[in-house]
Short mmCIF file of N, CA, C and O in Angstrom, two decimals:
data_model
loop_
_atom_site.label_atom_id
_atom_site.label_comp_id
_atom_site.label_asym_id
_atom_site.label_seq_id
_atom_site.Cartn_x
_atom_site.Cartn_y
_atom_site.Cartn_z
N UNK J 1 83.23 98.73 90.43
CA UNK J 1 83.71 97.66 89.57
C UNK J 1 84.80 96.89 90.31
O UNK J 1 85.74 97.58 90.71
N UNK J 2 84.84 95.55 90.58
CA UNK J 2 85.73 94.83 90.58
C UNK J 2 86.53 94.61 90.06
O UNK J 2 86.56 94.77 88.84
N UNK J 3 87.64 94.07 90.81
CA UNK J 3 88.41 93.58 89.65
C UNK J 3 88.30 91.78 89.61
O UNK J 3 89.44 91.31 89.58
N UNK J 4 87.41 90.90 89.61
CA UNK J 4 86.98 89.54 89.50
C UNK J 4 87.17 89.68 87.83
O UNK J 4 86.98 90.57 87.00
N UNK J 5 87.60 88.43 87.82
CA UNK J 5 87.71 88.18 85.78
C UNK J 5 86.43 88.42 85.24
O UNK J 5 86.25 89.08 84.21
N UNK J 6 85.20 87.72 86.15
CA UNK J 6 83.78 88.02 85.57
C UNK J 6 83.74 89.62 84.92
O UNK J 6 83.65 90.08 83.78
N UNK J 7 83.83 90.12 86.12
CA UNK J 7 82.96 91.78 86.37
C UNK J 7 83.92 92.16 85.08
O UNK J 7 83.27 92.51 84.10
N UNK J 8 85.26 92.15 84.90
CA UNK J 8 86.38 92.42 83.98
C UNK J 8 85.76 92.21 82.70
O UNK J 8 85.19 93.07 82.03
N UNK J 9 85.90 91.13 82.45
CA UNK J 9 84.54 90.13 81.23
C UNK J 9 83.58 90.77 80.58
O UNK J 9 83.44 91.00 79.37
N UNK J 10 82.75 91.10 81.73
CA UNK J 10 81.84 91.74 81.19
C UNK J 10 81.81 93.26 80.69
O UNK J 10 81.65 93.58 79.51
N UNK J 11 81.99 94.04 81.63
CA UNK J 11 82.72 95.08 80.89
C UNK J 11 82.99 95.33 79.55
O UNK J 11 82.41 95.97 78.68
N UNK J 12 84.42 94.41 79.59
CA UNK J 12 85.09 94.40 78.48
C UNK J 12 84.05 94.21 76.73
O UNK J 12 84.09 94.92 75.73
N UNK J 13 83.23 92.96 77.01
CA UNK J 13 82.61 93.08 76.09
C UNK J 13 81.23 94.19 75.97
O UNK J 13 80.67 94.32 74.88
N UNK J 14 80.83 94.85 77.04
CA UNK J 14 80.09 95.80 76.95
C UNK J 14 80.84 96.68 75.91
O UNK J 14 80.38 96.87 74.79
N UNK J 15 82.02 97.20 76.35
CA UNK J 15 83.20 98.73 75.95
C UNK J 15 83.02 98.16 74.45
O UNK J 15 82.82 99.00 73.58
N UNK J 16 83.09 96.63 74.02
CA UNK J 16 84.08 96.56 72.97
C UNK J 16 82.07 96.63 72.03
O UNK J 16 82.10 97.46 71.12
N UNK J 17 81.05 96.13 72.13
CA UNK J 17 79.84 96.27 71.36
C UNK J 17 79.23 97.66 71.26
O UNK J 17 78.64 98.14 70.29
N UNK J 18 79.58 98.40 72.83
CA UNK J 18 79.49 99.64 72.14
C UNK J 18 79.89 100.55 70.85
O UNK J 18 79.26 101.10 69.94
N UNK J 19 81.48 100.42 71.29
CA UNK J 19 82.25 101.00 69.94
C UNK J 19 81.79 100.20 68.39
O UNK J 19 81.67 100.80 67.32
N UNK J 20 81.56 98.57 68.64
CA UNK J 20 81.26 98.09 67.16
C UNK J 20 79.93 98.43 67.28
O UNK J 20 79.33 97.67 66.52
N UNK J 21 79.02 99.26 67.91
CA UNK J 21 77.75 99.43 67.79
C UNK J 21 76.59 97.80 67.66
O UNK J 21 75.69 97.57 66.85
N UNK J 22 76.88 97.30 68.33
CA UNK J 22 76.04 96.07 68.39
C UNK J 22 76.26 95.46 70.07
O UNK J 22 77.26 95.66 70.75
N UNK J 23 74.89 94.58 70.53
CA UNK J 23 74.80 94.70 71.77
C UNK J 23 75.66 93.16 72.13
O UNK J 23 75.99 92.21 71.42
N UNK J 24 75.81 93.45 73.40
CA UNK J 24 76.61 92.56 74.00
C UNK J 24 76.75 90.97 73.56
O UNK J 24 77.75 90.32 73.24
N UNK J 25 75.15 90.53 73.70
CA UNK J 25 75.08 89.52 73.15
C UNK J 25 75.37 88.94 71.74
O UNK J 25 74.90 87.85 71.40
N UNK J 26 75.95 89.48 71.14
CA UNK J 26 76.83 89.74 69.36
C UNK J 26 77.56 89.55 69.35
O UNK J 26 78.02 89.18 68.27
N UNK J 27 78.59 89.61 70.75
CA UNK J 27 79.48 89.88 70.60
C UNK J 27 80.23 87.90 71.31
O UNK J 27 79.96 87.32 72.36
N UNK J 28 81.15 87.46 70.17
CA UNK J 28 81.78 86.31 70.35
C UNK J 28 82.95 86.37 70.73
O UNK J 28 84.00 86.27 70.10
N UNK J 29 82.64 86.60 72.25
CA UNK J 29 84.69 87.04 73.34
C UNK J 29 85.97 86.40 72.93
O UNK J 29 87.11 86.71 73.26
N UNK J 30 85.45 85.18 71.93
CA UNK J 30 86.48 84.30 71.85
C UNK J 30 87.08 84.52 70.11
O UNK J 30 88.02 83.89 69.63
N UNK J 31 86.21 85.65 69.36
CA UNK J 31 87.16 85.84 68.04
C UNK J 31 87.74 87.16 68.39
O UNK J 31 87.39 88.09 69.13
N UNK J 32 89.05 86.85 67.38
CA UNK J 32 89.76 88.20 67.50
C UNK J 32 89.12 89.66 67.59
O UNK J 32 87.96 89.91 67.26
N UNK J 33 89.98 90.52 68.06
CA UNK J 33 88.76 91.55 67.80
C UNK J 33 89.03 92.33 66.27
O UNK J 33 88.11 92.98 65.77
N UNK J 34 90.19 92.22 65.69
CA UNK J 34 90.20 92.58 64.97
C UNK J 34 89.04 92.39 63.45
O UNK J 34 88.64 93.14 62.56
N UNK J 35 88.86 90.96 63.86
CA UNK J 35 87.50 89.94 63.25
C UNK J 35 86.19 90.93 63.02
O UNK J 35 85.65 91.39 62.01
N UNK J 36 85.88 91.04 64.80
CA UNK J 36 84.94 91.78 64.99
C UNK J 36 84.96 93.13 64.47
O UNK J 36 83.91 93.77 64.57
N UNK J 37 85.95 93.67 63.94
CA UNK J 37 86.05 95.08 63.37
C UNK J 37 86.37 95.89 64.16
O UNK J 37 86.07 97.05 63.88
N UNK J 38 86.97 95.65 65.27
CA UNK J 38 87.74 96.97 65.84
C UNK J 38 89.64 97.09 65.08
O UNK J 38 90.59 96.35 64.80
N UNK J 39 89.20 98.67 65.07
CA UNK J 39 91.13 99.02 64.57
C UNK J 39 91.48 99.75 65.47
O UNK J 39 90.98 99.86 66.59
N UNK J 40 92.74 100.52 64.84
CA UNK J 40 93.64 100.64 66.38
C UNK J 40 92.99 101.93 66.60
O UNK J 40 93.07 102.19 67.80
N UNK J 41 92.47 102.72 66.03
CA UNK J 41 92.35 103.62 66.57
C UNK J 41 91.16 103.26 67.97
O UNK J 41 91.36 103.46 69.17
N UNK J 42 89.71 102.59 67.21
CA UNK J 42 89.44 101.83 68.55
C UNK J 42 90.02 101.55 69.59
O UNK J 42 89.94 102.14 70.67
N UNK J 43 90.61 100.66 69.33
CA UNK J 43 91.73 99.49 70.51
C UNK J 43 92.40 100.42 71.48
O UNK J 43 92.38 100.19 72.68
N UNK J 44 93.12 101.68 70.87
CA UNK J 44 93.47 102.96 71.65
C UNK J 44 92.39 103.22 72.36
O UNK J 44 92.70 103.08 73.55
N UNK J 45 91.40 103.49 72.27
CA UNK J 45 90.36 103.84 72.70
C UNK J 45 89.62 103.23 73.72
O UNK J 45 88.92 103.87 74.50
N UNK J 46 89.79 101.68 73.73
CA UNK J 46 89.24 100.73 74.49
C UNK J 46 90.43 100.85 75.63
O UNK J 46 89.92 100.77 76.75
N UNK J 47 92.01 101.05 75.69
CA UNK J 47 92.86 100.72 76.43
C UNK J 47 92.68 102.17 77.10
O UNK J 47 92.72 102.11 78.32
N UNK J 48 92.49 103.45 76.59
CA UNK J 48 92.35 104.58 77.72
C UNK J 48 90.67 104.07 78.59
O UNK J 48 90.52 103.83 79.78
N UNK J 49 90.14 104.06 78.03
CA UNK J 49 88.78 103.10 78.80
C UNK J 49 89.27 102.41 79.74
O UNK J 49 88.85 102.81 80.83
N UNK J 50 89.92 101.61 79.82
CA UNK J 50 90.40 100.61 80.57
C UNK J 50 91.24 101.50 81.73
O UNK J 50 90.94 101.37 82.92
N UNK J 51 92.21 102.35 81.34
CA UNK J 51 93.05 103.23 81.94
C UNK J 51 91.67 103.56 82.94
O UNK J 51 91.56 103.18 84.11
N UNK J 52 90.83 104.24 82.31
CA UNK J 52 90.18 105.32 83.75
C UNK J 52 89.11 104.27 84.24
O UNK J 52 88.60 104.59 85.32
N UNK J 53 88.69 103.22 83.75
CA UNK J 53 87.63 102.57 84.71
C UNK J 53 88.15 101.70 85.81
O UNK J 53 87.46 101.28 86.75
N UNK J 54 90.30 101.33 85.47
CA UNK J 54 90.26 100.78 86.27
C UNK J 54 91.57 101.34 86.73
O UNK J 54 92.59 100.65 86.83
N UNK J 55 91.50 102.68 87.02
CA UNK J 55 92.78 103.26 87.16
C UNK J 55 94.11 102.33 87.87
O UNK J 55 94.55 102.05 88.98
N UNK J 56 94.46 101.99 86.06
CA UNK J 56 95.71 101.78 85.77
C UNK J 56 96.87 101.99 84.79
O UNK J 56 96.23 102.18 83.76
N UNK J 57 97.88 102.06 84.53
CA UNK J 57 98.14 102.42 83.63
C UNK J 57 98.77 101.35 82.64
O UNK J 57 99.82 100.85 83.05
N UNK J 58 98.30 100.93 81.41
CA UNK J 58 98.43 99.89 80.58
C UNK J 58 99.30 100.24 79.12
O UNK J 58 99.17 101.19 78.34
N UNK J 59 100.07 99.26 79.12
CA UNK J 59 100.69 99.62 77.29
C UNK J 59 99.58 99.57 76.48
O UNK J 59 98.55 98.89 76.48
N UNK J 60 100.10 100.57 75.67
CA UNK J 60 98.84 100.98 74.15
C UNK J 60 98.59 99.43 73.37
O UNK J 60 97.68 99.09 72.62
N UNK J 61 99.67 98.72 73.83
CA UNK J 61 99.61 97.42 72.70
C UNK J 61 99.05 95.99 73.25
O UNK J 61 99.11 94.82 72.86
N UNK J 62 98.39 96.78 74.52
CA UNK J 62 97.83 95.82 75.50
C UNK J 62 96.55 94.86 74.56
O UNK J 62 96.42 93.67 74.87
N UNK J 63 95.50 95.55 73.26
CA UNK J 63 94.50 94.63 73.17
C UNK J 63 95.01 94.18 71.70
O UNK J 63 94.25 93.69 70.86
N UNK J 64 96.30 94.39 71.50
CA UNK J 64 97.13 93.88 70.14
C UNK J 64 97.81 92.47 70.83
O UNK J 64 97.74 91.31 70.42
N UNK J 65 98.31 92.87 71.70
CA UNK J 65 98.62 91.78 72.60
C UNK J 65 97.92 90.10 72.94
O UNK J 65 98.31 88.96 72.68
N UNK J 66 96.61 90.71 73.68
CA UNK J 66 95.58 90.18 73.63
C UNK J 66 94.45 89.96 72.69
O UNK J 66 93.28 89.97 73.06
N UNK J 67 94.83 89.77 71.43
CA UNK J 67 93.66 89.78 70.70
C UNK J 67 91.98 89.72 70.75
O UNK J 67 91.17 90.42 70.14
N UNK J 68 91.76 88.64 71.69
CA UNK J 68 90.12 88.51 71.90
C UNK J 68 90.06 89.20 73.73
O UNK J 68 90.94 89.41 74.56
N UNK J 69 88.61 89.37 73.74
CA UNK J 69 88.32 89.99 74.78
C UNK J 69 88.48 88.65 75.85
O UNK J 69 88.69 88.83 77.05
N UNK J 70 88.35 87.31 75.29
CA UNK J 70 88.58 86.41 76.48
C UNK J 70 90.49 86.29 76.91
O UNK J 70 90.77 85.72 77.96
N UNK J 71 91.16 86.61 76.40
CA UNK J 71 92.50 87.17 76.50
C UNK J 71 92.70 88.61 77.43
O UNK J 71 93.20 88.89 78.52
N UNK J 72 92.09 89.27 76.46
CA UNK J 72 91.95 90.62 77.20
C UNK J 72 91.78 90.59 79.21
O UNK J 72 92.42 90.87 80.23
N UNK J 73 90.50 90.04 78.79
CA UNK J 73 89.87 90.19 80.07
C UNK J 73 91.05 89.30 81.36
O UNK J 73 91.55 89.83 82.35
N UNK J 74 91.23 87.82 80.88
CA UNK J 74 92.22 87.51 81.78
C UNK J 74 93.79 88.28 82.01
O UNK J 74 94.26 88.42 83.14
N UNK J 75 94.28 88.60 81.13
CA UNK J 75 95.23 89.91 81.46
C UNK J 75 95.02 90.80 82.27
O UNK J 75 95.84 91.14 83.13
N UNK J 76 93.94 91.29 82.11
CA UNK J 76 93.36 92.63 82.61
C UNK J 76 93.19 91.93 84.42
O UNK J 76 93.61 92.30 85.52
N UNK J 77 92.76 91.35 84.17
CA UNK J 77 92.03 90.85 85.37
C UNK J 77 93.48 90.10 86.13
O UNK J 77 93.36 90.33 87.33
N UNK J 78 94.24 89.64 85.98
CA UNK J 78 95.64 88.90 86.59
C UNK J 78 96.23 90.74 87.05
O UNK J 78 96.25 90.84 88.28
N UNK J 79 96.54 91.68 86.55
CA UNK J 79 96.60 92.96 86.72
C UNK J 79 96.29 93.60 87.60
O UNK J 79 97.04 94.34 88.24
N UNK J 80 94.92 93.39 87.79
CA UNK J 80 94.41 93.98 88.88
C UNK J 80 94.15 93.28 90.06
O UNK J 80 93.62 93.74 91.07
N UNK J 81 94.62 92.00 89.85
CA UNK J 81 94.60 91.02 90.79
C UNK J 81 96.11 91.67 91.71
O UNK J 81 96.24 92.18 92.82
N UNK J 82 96.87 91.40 90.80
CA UNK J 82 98.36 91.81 91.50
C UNK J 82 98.80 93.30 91.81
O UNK J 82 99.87 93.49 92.38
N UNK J 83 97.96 94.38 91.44
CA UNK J 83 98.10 95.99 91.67
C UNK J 83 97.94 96.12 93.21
O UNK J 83 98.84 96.79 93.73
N UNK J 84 97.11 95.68 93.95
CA UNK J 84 96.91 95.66 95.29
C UNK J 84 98.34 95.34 95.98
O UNK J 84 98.89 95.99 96.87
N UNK J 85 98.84 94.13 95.33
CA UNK J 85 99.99 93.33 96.18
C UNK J 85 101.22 94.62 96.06
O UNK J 85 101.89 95.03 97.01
N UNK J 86 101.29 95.02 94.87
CA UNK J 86 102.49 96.08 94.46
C UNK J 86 102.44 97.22 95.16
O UNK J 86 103.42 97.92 95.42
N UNK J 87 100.94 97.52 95.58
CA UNK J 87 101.18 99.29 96.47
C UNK J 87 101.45 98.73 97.82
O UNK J 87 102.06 99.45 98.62
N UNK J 88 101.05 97.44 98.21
CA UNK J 88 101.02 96.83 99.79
C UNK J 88 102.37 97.12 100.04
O UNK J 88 102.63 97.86 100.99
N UNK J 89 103.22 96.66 99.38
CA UNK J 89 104.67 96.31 98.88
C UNK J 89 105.42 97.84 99.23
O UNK J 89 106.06 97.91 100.27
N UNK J 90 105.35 98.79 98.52
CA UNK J 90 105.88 99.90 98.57
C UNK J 90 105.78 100.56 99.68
O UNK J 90 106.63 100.98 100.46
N UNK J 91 104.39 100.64 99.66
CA UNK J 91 103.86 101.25 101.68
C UNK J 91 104.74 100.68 102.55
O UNK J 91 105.26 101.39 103.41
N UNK J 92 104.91 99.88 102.48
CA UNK J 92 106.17 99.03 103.75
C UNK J 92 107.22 98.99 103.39
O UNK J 92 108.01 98.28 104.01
N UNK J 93 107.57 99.58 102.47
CA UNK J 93 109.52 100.00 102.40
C UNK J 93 109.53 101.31 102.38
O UNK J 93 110.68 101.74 102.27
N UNK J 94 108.38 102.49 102.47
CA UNK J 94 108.18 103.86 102.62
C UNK J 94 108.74 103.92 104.24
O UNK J 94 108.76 104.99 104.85
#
């Protein structure tokens, strides 16, 4: 998995039609998700998802934050854009 906003994108709305049990194409990235019927216990659920597919570690209030998955996903994706730059960073003051 990349971390490109696409590959992120997609994903994201895969994780999020699974849990509402309906397939990808159902799914409208641009309404809230709360709309779509995910609650927090979900949303918890979607953010440890997120934790291990893209080992990182994210606030719990990350898709409260972001309400729709087209939010989501650009967060997510600016994140993992800049995680590379932050370990580059450390390695060279080690």
């Amino acid at each position: 998995m990349t971390a490109g906003s696409r590959d992120v994108h997609t994903w994201l709305t895969e994780r999020v039609a699974t849990y509402l049990r309906r397939t990808p194409q159902d799914i409208d990235t641009s309404v809230p998700l709360t709309e779509l019927g995910l609650d927090s216990l979900t949303a918890l659920a979607i953010t440890a998802d997120i934790e291990d597919e893209f080992e990182v570690t994210v606030d719990d209030a990350l898709t409260w934050d972001h309400p729709t998955i087209d939010a989501l996903a650009k967060a997510l994706g600016d994140l993992l854009t800049e995680q590379p730059a932050v370990e580059h960073t450390s390695e060279k003051r080690a």
